[in-house]
CSV table of C-alpha atoms in Angstrom, one decimal:
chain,number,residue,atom,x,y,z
A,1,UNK,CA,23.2,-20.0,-38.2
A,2,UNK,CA,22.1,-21.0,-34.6
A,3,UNK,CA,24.9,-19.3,-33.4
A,4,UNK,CA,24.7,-16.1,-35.2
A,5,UNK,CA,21.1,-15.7,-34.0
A,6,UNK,CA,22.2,-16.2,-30.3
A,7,UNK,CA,25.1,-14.2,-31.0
A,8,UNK,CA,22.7,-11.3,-32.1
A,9,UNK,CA,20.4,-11.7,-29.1
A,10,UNK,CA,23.7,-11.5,-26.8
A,11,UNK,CA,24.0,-7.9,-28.3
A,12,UNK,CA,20.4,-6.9,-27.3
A,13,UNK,CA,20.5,-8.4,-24.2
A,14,UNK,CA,24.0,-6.5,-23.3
A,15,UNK,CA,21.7,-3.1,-24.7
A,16,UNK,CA,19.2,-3.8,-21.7
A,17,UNK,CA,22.0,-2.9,-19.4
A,18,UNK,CA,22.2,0.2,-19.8
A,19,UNK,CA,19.6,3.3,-20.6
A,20,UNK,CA,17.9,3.9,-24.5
A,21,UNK,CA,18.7,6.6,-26.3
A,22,UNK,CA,16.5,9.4,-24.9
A,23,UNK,CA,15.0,7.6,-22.2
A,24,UNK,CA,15.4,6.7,-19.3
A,25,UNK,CA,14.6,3.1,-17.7
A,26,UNK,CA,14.5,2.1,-14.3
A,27,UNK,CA,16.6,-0.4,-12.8
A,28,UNK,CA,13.1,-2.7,-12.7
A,29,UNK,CA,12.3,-1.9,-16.2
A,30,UNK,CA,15.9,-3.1,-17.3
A,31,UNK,CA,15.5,-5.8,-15.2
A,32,UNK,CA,12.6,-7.3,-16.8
A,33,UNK,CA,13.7,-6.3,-20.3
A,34,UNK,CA,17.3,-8.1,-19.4
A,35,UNK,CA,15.2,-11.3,-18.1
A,36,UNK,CA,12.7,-11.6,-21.1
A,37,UNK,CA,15.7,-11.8,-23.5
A,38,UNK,CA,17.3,-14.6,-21.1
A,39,UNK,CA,14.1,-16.2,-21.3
A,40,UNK,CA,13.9,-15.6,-25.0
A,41,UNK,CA,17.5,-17.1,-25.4
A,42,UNK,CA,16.8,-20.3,-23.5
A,43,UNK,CA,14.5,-21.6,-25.8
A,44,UNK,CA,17.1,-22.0,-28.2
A,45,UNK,CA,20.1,-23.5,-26.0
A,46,UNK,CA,20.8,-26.7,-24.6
A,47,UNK,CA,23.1,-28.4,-22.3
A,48,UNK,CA,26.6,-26.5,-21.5
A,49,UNK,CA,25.6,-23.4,-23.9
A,50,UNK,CA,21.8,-23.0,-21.3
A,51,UNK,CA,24.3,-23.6,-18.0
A,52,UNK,CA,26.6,-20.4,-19.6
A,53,UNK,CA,23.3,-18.4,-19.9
A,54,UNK,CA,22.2,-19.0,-16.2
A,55,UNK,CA,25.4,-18.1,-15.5
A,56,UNK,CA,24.9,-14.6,-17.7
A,57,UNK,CA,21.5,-13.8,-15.7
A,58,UNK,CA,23.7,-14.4,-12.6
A,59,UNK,CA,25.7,-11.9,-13.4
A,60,UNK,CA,23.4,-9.0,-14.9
A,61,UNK,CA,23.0,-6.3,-12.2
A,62,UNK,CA,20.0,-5.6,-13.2
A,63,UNK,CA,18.2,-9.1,-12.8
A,64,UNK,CA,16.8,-10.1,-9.3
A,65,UNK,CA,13.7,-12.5,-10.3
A,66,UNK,CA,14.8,-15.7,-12.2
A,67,UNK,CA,11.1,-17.7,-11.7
A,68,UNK,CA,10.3,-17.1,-15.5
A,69,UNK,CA,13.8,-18.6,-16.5
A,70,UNK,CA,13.8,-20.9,-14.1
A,71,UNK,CA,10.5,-22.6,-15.6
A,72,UNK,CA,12.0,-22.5,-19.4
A,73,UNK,CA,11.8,-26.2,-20.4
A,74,UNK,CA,15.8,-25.9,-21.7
A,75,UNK,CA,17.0,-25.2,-17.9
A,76,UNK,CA,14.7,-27.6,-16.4
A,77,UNK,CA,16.2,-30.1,-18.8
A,78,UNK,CA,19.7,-29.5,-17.0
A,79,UNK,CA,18.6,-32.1,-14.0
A,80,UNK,CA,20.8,-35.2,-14.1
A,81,UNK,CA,23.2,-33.8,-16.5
A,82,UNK,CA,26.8,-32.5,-16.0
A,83,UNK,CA,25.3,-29.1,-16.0
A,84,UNK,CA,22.9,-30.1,-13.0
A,85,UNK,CA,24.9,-27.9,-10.7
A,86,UNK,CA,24.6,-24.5,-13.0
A,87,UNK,CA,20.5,-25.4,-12.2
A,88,UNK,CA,20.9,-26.0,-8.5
A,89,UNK,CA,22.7,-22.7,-8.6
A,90,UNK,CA,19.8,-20.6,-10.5
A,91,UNK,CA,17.7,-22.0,-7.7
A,92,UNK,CA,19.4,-20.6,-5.0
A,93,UNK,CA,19.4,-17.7,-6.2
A,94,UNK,CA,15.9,-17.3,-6.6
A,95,UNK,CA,14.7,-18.5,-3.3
A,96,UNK,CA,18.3,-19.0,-1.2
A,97,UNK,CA,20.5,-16.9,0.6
A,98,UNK,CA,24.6,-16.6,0.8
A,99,UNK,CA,24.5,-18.8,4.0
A,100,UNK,CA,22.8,-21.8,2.2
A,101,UNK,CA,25.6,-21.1,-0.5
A,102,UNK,CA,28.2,-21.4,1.9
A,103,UNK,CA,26.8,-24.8,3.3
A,104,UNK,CA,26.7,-26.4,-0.2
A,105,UNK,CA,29.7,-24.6,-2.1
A,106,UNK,CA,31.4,-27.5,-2.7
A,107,UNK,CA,28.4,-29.1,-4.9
A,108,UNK,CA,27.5,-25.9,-6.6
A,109,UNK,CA,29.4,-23.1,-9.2
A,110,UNK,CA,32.1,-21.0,-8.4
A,111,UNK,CA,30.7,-17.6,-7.9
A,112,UNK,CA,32.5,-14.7,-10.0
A,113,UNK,CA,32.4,-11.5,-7.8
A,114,UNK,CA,29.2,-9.9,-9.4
A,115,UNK,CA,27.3,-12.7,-8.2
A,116,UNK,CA,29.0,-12.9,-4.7
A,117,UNK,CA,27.3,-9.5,-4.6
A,118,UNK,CA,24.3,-10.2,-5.8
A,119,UNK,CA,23.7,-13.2,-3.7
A,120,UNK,CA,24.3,-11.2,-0.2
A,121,UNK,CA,22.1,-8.4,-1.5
A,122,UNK,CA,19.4,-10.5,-2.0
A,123,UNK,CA,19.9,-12.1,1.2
A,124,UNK,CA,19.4,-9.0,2.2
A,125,UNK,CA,15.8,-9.2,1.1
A,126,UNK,CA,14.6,-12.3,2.6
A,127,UNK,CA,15.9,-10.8,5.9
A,128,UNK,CA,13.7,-7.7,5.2
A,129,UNK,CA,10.8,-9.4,4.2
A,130,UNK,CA,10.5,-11.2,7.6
A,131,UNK,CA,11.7,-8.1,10.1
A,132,UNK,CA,11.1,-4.5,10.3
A,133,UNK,CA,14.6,-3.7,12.4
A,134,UNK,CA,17.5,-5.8,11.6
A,135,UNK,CA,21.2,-5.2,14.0
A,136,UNK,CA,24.2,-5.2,12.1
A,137,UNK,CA,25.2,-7.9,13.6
A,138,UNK,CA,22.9,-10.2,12.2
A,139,UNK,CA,23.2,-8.9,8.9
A,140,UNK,CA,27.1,-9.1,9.1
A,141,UNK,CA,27.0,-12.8,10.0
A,142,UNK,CA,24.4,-13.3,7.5
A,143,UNK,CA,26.6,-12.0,4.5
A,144,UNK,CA,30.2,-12.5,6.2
A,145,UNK,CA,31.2,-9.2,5.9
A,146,UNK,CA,34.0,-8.0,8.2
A,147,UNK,CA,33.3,-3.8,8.6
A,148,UNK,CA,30.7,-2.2,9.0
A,149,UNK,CA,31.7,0.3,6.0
A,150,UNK,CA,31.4,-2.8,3.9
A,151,UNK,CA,27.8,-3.5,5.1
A,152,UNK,CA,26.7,-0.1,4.5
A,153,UNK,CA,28.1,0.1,1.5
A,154,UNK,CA,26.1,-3.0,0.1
A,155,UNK,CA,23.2,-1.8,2.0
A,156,UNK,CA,23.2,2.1,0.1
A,157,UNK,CA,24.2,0.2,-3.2
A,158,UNK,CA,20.5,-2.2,-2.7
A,159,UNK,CA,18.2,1.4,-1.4
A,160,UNK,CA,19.8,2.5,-5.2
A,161,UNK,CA,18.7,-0.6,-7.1
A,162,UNK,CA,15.4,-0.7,-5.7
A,163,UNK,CA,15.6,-3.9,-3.4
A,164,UNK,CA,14.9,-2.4,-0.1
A,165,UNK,CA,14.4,1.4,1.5
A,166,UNK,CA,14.7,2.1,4.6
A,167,UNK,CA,17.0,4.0,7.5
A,168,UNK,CA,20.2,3.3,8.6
A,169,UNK,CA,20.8,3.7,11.7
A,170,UNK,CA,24.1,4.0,13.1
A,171,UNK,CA,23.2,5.4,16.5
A,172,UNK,CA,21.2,1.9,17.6
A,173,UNK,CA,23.0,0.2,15.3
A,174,UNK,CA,20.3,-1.4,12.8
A,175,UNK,CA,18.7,-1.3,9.7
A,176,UNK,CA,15.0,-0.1,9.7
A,177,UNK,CA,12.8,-1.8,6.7
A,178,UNK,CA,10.4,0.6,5.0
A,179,UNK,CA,10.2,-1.9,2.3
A,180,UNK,CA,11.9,-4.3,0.3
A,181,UNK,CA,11.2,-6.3,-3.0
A,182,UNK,CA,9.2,-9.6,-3.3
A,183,UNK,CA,11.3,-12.6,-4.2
A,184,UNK,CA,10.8,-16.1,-6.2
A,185,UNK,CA,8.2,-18.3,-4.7
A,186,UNK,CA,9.9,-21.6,-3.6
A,187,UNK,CA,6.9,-24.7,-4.5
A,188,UNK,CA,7.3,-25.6,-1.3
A,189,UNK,CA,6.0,-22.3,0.5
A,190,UNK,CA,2.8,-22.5,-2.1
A,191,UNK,CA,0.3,-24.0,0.1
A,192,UNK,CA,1.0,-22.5,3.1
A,193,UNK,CA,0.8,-19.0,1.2
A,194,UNK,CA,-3.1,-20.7,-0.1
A,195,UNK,CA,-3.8,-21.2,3.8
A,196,UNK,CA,-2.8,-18.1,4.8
A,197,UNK,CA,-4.9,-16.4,1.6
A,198,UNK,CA,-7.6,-18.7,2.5
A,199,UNK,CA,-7.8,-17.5,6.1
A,200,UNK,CA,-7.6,-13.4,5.0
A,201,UNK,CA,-10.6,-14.3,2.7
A,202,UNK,CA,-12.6,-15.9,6.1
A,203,UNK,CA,-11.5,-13.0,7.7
A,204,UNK,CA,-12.5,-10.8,4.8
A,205,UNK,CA,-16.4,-12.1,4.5
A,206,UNK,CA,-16.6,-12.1,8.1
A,207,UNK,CA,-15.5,-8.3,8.6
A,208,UNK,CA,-17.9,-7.8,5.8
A,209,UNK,CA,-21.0,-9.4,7.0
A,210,UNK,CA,-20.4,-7.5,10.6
A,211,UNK,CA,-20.5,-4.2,8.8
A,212,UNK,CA,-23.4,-4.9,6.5
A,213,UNK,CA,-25.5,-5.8,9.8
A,214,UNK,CA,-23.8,-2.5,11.3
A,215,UNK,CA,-25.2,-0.4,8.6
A,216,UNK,CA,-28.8,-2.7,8.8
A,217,UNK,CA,-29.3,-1.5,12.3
A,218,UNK,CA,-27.9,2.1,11.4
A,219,UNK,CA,-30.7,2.5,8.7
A,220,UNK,CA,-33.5,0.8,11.5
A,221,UNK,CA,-32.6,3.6,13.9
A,222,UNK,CA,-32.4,6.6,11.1
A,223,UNK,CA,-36.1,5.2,10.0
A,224,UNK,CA,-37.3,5.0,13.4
A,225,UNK,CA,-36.0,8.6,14.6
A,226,UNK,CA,-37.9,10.3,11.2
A,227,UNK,CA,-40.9,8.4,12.3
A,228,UNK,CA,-40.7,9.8,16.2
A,229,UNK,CA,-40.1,13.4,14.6
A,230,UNK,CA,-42.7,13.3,12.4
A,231,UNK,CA,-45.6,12.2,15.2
A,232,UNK,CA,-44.3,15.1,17.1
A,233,UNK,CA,-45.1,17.0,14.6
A,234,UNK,CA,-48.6,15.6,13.8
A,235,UNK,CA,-49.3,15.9,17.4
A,236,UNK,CA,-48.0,19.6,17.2
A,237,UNK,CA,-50.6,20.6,14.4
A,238,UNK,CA,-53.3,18.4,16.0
A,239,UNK,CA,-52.8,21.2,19.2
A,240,UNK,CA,-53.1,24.0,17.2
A,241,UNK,CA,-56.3,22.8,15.2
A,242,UNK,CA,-58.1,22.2,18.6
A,243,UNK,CA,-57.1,25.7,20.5
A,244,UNK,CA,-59.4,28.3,21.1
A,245,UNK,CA,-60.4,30.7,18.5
A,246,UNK,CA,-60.1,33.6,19.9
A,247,UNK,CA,-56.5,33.2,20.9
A,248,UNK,CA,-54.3,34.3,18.1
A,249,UNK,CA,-51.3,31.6,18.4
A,250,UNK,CA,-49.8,33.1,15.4
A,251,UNK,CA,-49.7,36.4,16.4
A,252,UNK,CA,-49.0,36.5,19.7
A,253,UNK,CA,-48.8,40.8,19.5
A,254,UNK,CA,-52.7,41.0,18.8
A,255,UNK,CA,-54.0,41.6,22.4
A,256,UNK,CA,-51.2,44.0,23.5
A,257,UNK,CA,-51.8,46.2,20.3
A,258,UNK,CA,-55.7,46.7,21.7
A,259,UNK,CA,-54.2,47.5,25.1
A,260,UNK,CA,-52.8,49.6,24.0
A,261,UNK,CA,-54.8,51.7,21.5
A,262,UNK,CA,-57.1,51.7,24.6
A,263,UNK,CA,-54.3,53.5,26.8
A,264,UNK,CA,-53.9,56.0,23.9
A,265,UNK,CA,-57.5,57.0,23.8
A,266,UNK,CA,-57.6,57.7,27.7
A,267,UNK,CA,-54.4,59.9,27.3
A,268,UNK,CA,-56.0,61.8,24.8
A,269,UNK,CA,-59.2,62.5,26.6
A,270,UNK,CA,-56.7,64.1,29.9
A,271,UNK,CA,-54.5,66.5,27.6
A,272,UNK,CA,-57.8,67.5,26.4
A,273,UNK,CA,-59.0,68.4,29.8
A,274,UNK,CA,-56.0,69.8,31.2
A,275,UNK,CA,-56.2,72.1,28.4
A,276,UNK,CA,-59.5,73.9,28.7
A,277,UNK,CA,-58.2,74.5,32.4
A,278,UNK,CA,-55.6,76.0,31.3
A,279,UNK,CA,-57.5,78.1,29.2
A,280,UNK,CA,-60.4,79.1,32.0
A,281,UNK,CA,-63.2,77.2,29.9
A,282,UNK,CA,-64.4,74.4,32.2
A,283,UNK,CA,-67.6,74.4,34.8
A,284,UNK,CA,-68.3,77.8,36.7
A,285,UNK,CA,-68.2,77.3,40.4
């Protein structure tokens, strides 16, 4: 019965691997689907039959992250047991690189091809994660590859799965990081990650304390510019209560306009002259 149900649970996990009916699910998305069936499985497999599921979620080419299966209490079991190795493995994998394969091959798992592949490309990644501009060079040593068509190759094949974007460039020959995944936590790198999180918090408060005081003293001098403008204008208004009466500060036209009715009058008073002159009337001589 055991093996019926783990049989049947094979069959969906081979489903994850490729797209539902209808919709379509990114390579992430199938990833995690593929992972939570692995994780599913290991609770109901032990010993050889647990070592020939790590070696499934090895292979899947959809399944980058193995922290959640590496934690099932099945696979942990494997230490100190003949399928110690097929747990050593899974570790790499989530926190190692091809080179750290290559220096303990002889200890660990053949690798089939699929996860020869898998293992470079996500060595691939922890280069990435620790340099923006990466030569070929370095990234052909890293993976032993022996053309350069082979390391783009494997280099387009991880921009399409989703593990890293960025530019190729042939010309200066080097990769340029845009971004690349996160990988499996090793325990080890756990406190210095809480140091370095505890220091961007200090950091944090501190940034946040200078711009509260910042914005303090921004509000002080606001306050103390409205109170300047508004004694200016107190003083202003205090002027114009105390001027003289007869001076018309609000409108300024008031003298001119007597001016000049004044002038009008006199003008007046000459045509009026000038025309009884014209006319002969005036004083006899």
């Amino acid at each position: 019965a055991r093996e019926r149900s783990v049989s049947r649970q094979e069959k969906r996990l081979q489903q994850t691997q490729h797209s539902r009916r209808g919709i379509r699910m990114s390579g992430e998305e199938i990833g995690a689907s593929a992972l939570e069936q692995l994780c599913l499985l290991a609770k109901s497999v032990k010993g050889n039959s647990c070592a020939a599921l790590i070696s499934q979620a090895l292979d899947h080419p959809a399944v980058f992250v193995f922290g959640e299966l590496l934690d099932m209490k099945n696979v942990q079991e494997l230490a100190g047991t003949p399928s110690e190795p097929s747990l050593e493995l899974l570790k790499l994998f989530a926190y190692g690189t091809w080179s750290e394969y290559q220096g303990r091959a002889s200890t660990l798992p053949e690798l089939s091809e699929a996860q020869q592949k898998k293992l470079k490309k996500l060595s691939f990644v922890t280069l990435c994660a620790n340099s923006k501009s990466i030569p070929y060079d370095k990234l052909m040593r890293e993976v032993e590859v022996s053309s350069l068509r082979q390391l783009e190759d494997l280099l387009i094949e991880c921009f399409y799965e989703g593990l890293l974007q960025g530019k190729l460039d042939q010309q200066a020959g080097q990769l340029d990081v845009h971004y690349c995944i996160g990988r499996d936590i090793h325990p080890s790198d756990i406190e210095s990650m809480c140091e370095t999180l505890g220091q961007w918090h200090h950091n944090s408060v501190q940034m946040l304390t200078l711009m509260s005081e910042k914005l303090e003293s921004y509000k002080e001098q606001c306050d103390a510019q409205r109170l300047q403008a508004l004694e200016l204008e107190q003083k202003i208004e205090q002027g114009k209560a105390h001027a003289p009466d007869a001076v018309d500060f609000g409108n300024p036209s008031t003298e001119f306009d007597v001016m000049f009715d004044d002038d009008v009058d006199k003008i007046r008073k000459g045509g009026r002259t000038k025309g009884k002159h014209a006319l002969g009337v005036g004083p006899r001589k």
